[in-house]
Coordinates of C-alpha atoms and ligand atoms in Angstrom, one line a residue:
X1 CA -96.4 40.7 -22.0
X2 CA -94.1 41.0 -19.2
X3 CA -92.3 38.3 -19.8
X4 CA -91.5 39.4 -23.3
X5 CA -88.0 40.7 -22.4
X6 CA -86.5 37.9 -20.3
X7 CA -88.0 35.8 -22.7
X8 CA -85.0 37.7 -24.9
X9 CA -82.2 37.8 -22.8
X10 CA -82.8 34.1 -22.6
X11 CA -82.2 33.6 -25.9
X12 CA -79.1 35.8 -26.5
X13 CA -77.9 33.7 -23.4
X14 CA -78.5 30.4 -24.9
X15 CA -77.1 32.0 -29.0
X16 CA -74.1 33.2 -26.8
X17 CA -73.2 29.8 -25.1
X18 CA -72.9 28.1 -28.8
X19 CA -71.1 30.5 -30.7
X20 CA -67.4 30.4 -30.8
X21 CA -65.0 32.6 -29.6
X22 CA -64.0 33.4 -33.3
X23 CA -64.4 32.3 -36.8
X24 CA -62.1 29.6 -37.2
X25 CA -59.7 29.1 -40.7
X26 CA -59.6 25.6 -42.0
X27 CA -56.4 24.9 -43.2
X28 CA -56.1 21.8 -45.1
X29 CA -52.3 20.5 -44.9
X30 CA -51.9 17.3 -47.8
X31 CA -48.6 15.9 -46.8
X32 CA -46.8 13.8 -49.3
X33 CA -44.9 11.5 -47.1
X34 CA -44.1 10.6 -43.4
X35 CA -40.4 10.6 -43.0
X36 CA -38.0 12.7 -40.7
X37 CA -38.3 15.3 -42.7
X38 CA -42.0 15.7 -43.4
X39 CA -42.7 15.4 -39.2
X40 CA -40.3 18.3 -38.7
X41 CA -42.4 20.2 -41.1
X42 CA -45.6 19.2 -39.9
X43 CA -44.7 19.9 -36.4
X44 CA -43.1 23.5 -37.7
X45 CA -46.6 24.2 -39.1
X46 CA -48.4 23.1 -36.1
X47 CA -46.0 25.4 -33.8
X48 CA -47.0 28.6 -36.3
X49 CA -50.4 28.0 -36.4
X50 CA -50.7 28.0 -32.7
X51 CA -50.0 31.9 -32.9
X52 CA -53.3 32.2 -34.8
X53 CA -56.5 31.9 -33.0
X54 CA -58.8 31.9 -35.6
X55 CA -56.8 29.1 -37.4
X56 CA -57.3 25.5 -37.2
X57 CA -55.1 23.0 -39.3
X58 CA -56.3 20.0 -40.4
X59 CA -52.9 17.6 -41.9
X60 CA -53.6 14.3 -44.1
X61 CA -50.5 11.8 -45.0
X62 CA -50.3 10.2 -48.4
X63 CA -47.6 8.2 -46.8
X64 CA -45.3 8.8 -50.7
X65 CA -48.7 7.5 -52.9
X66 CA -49.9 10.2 -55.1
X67 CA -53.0 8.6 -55.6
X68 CA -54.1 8.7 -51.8
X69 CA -52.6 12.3 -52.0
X70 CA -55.3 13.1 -54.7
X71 CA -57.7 11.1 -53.0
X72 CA -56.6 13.2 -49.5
X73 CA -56.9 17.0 -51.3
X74 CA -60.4 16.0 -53.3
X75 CA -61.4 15.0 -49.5
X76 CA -60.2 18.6 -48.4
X77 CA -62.4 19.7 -51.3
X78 CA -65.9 18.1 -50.2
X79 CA -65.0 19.3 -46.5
X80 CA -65.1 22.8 -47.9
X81 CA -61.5 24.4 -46.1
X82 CA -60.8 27.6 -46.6
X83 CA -57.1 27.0 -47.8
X84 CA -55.2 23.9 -48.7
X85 CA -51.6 23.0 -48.9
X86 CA -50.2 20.5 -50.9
X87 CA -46.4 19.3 -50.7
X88 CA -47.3 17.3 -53.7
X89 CA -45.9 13.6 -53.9
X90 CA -45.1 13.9 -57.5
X91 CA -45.4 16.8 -60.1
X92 CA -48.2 15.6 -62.4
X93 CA -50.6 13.1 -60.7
X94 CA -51.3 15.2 -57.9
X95 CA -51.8 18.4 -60.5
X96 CA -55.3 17.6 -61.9
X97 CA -56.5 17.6 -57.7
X98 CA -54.8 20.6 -57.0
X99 CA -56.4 22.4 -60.1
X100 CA -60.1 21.3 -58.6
X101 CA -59.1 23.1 -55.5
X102 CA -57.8 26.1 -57.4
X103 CA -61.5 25.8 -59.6
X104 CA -63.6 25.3 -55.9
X105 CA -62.0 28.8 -55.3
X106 CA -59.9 27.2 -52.1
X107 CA -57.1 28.9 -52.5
X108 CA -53.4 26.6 -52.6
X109 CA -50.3 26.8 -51.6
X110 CA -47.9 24.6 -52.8
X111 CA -45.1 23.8 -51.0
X112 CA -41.6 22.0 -51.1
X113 CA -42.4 20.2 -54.1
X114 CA -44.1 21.9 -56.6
X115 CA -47.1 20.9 -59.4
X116 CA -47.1 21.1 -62.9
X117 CA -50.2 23.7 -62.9
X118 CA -50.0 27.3 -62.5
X119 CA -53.1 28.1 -61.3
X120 CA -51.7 27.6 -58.0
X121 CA -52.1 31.1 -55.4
X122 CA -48.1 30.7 -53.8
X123 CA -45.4 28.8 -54.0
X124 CA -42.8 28.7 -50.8
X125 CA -39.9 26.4 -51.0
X126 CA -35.7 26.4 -51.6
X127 CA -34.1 26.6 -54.7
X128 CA -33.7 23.1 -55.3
X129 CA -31.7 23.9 -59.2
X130 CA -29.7 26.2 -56.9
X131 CA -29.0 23.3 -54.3
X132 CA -27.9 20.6 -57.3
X133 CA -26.0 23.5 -58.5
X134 CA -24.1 24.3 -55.0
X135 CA -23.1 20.5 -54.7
X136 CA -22.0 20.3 -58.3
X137 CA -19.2 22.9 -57.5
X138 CA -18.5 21.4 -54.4
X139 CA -17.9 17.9 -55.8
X140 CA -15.7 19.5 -58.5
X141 CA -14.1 21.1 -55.3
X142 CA -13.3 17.8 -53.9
X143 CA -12.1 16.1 -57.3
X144 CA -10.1 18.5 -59.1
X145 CA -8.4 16.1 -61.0
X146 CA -11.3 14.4 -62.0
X147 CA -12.8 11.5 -60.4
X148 CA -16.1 9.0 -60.6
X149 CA -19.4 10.6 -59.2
X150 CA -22.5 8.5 -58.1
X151 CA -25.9 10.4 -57.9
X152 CA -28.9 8.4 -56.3
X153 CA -31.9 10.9 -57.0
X154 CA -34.7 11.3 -55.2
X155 CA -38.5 10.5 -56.8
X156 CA -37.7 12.0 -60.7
X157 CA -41.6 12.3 -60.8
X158 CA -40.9 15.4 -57.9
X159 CA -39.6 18.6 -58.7
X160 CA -36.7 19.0 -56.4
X161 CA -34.9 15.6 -57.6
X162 CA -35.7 16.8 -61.3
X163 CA -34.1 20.3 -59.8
X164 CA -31.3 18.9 -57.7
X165 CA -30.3 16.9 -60.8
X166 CA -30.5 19.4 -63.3
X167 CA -28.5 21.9 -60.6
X168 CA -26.1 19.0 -60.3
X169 CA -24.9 18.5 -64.0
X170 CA -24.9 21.5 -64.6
X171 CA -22.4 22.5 -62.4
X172 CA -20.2 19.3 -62.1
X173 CA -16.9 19.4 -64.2
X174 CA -14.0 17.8 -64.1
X175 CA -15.5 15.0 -62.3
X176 CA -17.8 12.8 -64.5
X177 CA -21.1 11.5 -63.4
X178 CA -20.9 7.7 -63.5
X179 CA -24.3 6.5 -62.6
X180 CA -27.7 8.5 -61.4
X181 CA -29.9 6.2 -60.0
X182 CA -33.5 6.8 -58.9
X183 CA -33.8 5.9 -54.8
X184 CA -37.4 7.7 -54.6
X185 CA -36.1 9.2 -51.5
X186 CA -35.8 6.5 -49.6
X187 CA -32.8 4.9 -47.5
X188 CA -33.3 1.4 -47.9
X189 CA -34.1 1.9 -52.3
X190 CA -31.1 3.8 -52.2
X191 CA -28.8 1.1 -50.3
X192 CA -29.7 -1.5 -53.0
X193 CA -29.1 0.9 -55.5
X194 CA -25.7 1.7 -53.9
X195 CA -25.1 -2.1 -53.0
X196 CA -25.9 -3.0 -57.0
X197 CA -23.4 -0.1 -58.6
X198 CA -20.5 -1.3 -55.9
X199 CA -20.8 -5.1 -56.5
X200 CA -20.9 -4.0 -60.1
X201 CA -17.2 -3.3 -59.5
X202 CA -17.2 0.7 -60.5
X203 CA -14.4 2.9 -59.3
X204 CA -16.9 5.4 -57.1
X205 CA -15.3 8.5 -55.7
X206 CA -18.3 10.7 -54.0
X207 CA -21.9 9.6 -54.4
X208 CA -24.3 12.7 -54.3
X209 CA -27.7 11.2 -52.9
X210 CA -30.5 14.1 -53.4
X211 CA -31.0 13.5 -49.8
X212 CA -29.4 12.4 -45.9
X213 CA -31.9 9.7 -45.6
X214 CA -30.5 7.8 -48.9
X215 CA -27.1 9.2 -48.4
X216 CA -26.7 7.3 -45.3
X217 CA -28.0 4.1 -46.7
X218 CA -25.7 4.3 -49.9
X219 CA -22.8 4.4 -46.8
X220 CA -24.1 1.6 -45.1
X221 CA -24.3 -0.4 -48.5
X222 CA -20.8 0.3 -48.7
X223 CA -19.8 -0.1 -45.4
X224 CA -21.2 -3.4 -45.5
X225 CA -18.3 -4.1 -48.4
X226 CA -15.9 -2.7 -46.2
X227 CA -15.9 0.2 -49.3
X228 CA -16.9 3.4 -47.1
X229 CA -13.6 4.7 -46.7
X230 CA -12.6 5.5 -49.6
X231 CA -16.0 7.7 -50.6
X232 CA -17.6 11.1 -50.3
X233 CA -21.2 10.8 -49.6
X234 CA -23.3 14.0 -49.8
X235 CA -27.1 14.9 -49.0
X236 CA -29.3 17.4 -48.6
X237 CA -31.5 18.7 -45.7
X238 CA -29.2 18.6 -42.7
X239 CA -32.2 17.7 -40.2
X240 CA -30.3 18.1 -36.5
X241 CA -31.3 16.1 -33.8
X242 CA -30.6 12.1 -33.7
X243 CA -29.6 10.5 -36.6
X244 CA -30.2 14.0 -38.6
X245 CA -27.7 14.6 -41.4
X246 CA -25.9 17.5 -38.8
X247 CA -25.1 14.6 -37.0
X248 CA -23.4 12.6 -39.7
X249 CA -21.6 15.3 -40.7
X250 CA -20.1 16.1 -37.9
X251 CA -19.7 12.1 -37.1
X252 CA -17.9 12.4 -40.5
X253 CA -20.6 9.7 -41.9
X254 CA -21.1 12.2 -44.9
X255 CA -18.7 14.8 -45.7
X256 CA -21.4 17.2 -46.4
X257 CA -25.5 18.0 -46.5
X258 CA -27.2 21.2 -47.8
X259 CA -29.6 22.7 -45.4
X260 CA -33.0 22.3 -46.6
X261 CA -35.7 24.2 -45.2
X262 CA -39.3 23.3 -44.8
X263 CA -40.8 26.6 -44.3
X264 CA -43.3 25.4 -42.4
X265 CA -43.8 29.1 -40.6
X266 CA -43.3 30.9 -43.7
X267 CA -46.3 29.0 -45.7
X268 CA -48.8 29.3 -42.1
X269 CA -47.8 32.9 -42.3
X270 CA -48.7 33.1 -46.2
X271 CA -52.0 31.3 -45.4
X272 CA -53.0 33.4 -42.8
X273 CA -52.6 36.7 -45.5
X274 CA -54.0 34.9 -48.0
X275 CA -56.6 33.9 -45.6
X276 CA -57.1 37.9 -43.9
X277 CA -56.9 39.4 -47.7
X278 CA -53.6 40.8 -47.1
X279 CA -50.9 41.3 -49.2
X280 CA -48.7 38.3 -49.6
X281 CA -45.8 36.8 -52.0
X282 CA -46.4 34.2 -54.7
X283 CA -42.8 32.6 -55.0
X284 CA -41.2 32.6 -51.2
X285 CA -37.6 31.1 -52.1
X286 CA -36.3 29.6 -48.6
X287 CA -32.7 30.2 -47.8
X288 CA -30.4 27.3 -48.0
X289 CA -26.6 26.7 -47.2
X290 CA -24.3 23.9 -47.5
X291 CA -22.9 22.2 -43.9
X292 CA -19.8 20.5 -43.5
X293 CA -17.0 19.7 -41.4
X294 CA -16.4 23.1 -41.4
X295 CA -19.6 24.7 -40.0
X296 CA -21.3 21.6 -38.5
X297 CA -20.7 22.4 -34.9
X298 CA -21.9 26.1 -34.9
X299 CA -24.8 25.0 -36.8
X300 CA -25.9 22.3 -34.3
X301 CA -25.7 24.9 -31.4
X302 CA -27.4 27.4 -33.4
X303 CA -30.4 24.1 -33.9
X304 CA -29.9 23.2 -30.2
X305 CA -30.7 26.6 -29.0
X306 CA -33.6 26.8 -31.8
X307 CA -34.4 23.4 -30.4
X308 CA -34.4 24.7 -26.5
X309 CA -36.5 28.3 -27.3
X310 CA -39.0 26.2 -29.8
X311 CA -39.3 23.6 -26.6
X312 CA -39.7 26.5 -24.5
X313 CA -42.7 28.2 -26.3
X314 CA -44.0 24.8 -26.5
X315 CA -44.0 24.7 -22.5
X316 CA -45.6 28.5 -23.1
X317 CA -47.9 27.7 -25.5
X318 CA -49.0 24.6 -23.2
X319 CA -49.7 27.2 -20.8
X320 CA -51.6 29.7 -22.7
X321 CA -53.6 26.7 -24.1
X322 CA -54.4 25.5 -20.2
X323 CA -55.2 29.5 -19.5
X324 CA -57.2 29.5 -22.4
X325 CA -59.0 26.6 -21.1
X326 CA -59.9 27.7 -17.8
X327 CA -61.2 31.2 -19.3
X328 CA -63.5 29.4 -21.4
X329 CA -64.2 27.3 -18.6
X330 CA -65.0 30.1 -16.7
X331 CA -67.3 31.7 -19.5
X332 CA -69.4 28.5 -19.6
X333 CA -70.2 28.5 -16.1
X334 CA -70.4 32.2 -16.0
X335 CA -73.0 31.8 -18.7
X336 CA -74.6 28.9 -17.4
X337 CA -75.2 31.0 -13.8
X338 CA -76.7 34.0 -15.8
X339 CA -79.2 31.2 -17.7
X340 CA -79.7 30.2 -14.8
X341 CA -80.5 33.5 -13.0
X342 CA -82.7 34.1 -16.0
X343 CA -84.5 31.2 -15.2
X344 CA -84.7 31.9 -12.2
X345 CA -86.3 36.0 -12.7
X346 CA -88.6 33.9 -15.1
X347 CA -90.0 31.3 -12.8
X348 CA -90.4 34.5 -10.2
X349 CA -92.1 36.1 -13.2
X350 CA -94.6 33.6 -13.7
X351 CA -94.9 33.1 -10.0
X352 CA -96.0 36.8 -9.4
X353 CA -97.9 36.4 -12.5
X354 CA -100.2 33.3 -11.2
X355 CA -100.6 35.1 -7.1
X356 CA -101.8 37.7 -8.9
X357 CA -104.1 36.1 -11.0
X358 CA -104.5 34.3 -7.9
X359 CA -105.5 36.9 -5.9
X360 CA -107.8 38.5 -8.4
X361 CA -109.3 35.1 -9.0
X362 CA -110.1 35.2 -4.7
X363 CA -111.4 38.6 -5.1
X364 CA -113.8 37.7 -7.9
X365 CA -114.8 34.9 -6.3
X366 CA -115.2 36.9 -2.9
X367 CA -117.5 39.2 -4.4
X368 CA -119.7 36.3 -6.5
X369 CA -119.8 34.9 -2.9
X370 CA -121.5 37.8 -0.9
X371 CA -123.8 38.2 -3.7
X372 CA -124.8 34.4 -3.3
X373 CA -125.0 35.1 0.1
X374 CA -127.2 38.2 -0.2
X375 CA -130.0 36.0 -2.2
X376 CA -129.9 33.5 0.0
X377 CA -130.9 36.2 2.4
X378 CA -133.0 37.3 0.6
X379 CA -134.8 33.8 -0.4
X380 CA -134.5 33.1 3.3
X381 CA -136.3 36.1 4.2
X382 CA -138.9 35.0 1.2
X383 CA -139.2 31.5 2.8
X384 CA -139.7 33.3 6.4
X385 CA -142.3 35.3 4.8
X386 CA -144.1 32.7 3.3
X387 CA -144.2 30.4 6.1
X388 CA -145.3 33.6 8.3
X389 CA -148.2 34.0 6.0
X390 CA -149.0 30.2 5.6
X391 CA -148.5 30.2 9.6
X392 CA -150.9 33.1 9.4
X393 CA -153.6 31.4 7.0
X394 CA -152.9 28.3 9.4
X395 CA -154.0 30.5 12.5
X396 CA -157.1 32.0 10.9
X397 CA -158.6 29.0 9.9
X398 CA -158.0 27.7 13.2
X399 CA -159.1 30.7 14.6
X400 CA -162.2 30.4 12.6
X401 CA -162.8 26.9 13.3
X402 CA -162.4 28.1 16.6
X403 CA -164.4 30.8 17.1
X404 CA -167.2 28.9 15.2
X405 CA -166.9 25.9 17.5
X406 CA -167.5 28.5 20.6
X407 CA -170.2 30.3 18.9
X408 CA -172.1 27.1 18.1
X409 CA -171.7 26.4 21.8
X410 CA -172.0 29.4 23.3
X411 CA -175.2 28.9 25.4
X412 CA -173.7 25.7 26.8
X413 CA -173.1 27.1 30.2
X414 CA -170.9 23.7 30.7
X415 CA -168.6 24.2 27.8
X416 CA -165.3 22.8 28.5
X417 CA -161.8 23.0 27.3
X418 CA -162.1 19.2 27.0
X419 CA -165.0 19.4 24.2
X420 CA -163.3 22.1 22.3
X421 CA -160.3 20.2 22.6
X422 CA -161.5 17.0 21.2
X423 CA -164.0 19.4 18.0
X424 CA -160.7 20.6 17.0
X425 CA -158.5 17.5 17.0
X426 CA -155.2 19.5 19.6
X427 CA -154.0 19.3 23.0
X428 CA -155.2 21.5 25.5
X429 CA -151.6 23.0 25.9
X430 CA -151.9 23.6 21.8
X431 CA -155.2 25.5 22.2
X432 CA -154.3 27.6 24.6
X433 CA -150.9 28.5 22.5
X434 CA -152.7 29.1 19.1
X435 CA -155.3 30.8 20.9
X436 CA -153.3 33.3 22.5
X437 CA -151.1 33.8 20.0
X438 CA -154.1 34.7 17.8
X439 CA -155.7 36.6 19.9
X440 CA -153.8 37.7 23.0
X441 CA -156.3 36.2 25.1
X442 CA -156.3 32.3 26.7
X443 CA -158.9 30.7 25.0
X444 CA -161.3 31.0 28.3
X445 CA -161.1 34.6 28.2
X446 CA -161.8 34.1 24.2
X447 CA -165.3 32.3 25.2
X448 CA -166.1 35.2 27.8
X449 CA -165.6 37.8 25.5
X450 CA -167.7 35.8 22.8
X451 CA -170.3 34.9 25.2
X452 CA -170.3 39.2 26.3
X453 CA -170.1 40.3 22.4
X454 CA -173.1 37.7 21.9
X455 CA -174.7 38.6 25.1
X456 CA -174.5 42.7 23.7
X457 CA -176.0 41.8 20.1
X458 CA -179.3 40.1 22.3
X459 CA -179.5 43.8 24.6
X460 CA -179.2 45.5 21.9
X461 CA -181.1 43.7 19.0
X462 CA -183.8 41.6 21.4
X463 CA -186.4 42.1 23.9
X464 CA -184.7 39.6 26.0
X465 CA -184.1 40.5 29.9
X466 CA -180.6 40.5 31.6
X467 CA -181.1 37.3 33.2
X468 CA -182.6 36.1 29.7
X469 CA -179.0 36.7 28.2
X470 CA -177.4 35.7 31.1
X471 CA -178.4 32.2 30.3
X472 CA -178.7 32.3 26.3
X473 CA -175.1 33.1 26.6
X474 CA -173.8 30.4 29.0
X475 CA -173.4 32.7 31.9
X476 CA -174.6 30.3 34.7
X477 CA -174.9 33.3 37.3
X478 CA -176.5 36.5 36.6
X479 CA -174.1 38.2 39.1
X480 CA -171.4 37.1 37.4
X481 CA -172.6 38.1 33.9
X482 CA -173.4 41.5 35.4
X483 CA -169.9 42.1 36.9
X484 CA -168.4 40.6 33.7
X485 CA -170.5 43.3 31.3
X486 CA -169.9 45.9 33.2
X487 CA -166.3 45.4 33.2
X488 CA -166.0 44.7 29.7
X489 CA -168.8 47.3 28.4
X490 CA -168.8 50.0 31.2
X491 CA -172.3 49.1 31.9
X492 CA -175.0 47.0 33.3
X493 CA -176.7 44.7 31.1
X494 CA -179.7 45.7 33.3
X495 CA -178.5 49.4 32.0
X496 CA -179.4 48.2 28.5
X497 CA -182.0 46.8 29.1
X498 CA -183.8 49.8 31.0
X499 CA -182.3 52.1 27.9
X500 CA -183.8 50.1 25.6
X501 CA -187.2 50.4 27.5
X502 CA -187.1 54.2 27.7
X503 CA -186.3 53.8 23.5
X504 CA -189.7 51.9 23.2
X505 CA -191.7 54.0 25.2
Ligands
FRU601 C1 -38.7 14.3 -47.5 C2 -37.8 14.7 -48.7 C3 -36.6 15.4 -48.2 C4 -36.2 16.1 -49.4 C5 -37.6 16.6 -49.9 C6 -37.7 16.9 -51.2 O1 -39.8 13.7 -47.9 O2 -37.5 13.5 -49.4 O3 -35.7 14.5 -47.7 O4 -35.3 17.1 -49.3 O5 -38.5 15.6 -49.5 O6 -39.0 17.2 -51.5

């Protein structure tokens, strides 16, 4: 019973050291493709999520196939997360997978791209019509008086190329759109496409590529005719870092990009609402803005010092994570010491428990032990009593045989020790112990006062004389037999004798 309550503490101890800290969000991210682009937004997402302990964010790669993108979110699906994203690959492939999400009750957020389903719970990405629209006007701009326009588009199976191109046309006048060819976002489709138009012989003026990545390989398509010169090339996104379409603005590689946001702490912060039931947006439209020579250099100090503090709360966050590491270090083996302390009060527990039985056990077995000990007293004393009396039954028949021997010899005047010795069957040194033991007296002093008690039976019961008696009884000197009476009886047998006559007459 008394171990009842350690017993509990032991096991809140041992529930304590495998629950978590806190109930961690699974945030399933399907990403459509792997390029520049797509890394800075995974890697924006990442950053965000690292503000949210209870979060965990899980991010799968289609690598541009919408198959494996399905394939990646019906995964998500069987893993039970408690939110997915999907910066779908294309519109309607990728729909029917993000509708089974929607019907698990995981709620999705579609980003970037969007789906052709509107069961979807938000939406956060730019204004891609708006986008299209923005470079149409600026191309129209930069041709007043007319001129050939290229378009590569990106995938026409995603939204934002469908968008961009739509924006695009719609705004373009003046110039004329030549060719629109689909690049799938991709630099080195949209160099043979570019490669293709210009051998074809076209006059080309600007080429509007739906994105830096394809704009850049139209230039070096035509670059590799010697052709560059005399074109515009325009993108989209405006990535900054190496190679980023800041950088070939401002290396007059493109004469303009349109910033393209990826909102990757805008949709963490949506999940996270969505997640903690509070009140969120469905549509977050991400704000764009066009970059050339104009604003190129201001906007890559503005993304270096973004760049520097994001590197900086990296380094922080690096920190924190170390901190956080050593705390729960620190709780484990804090833990661990109070288990073991437990075990320890435990072990003491049921040490105490089995001295005391112990002891109780030694005091039982104390007590069963003095009464062992008092019957074999008492069978002792039994054993002692019984040989006393068969000692005792032992000495009377001795005695008897004794006493009978001396009585059959009693007139033998020559009676030895030796002859009684020998009718018997002991040692003289025997006789004389049994004897006086018996009777107090050796066993001569036995056969005198047999031979007296005899000799006062014949005064008393015969007519016999003194001297008579004397000799009947083995006295072998009437002196003697006289001195021995007297002593014994108080009296002369000769007394007795003369008594007796005085009777008769
Ligand atoms: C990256 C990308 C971007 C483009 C966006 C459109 O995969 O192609 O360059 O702006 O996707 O969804």
């Amino acid at each position: 019973m008394r171990i009842r309550p350690v017993a509990y503490i032991f096991i809140l101890l041992l529930a304590s050291c495998g629950k978590p800290a806190g109930w961690q969000y699974v945030i399933g991210f399907s990403q459509c493709a792997d390029d520049e682009w797509r890394c800075a937004m995974d890697r924006e997402m990442e950053q965000e999520a690292l503000f949210y302990d209870d979060i965990s964010l899980i991010i799968r790669n289609a690598g541009g196939d919408s198959k494996r993108q399905s394939a990646d979110i019906e995964a998500f699906i069987e893993e039970k997360v408690d939110l997915l994203v999907v910066s779908p690959n294309e519109e309607g492939p990728v729909a029917p997978a993000v509708e089974k999400a929607c019907d698990a009750g995981i709620p999705v957020i579609v980003a970037d791209r969007n789906v052709s389903s509107d069961k979807i719970t938000a939406f956060v990405g730019a204004d891609n019509f708006y986008i299209g629209k923005s470079i149409g006007q600026y191309v129209s701009g930069l041709l007043p008086d007319g001129g050939k326009v290229v378009e590569i588009t990106g995938l026409m199976g995603s939204t934002p190329a469908k968008e961009r191109h739509e924006g695009f046309t719609s705004a373009l006048s003046g110039a004329e759109l030549s060719r629109s060819e689909d690049a799938g976002w991709m630099r080195t489709d949209a160099y043979d496409r570019m490669l293709e138009i210009l051998r074809s012989g076209e006059r080309i003026d600007v080429v509007f590529a739906h994105n830096d990545e394809m704009a850049y390989g139209a230039y070096m398509a035509a670059k590799s005719l010697g052709r560059q010169k005399g074109i515009s090339f325009i993108g989209v996104d405006a990535l900054s870092g190496p190679g980023g379409g800041q950088e070939l603005v401002r290396d007059g590689i493109l004469n303009a990009s349109f910033i393209y946001p990826s909102g990757g702490d805008r949709i963490i912060q949506t999940a996270v609402s969505i997640l903690h039931g509070k009140p969120y947006d469905k549509v977050i439209r991400l704000g764009t803005s066009i970059v050339d020579k104009g604003n190129v250099r201001l906007l890559e100090m503005q993304s270096r010092h973004i760049e520097e503090r994001q590197a900086k709360i990296a380094v922080l966050n690096g920190l924190l994570s170390g901190m956080q590491e050593s705390y729960r270090r620190q709780r484990q083996y804090l833990t661990l010491s109070v288990a073991a302390m437990a075990v320890m009060v435990l072990v003491l527990i049921v040490l105490v428990y089995f001295y005391r039985q112990k002891k109780s056990l030694n005091r039982q077995l104390a007590s069963e032990k003095r009464t062992v000990e008092q019957q074999k007293e008492q069978l002792l004393k039994m054993q002692r009593q019984v040989e006393a009396a068969m000692v005792k039954n032992a000495d009377r028949l001795f005695l008897e045989r004794f006493d009978r021997a001396v009585s059959d010899n009693l007139g033998d005047e020559n009676l030895s020790m030796e002859k009684l010795c020998k009718e018997l069957s002991v040692s003289r040194v025997q006789l004389y112990r049994k004897v006086k033991s018996c009777t107090g007296e050796s066993p001569s002093g036995y056969i005198r006062t047999a031979r007296l008690k005899k000799a006062h039976d014949l005064l008393l019961t015969t007519d016999l004389t003194a001297a008579e008696v004397c000799y009947t009884t083995g006295f072998n000197s009437p002196s003697y037999f006289a001195k021995c009476f007297k002593s014994f009886y108080g009296a002369l047998p000769s007394d007795y004798v003369k008594q007796k006559s005085k009777i008769n007459l």
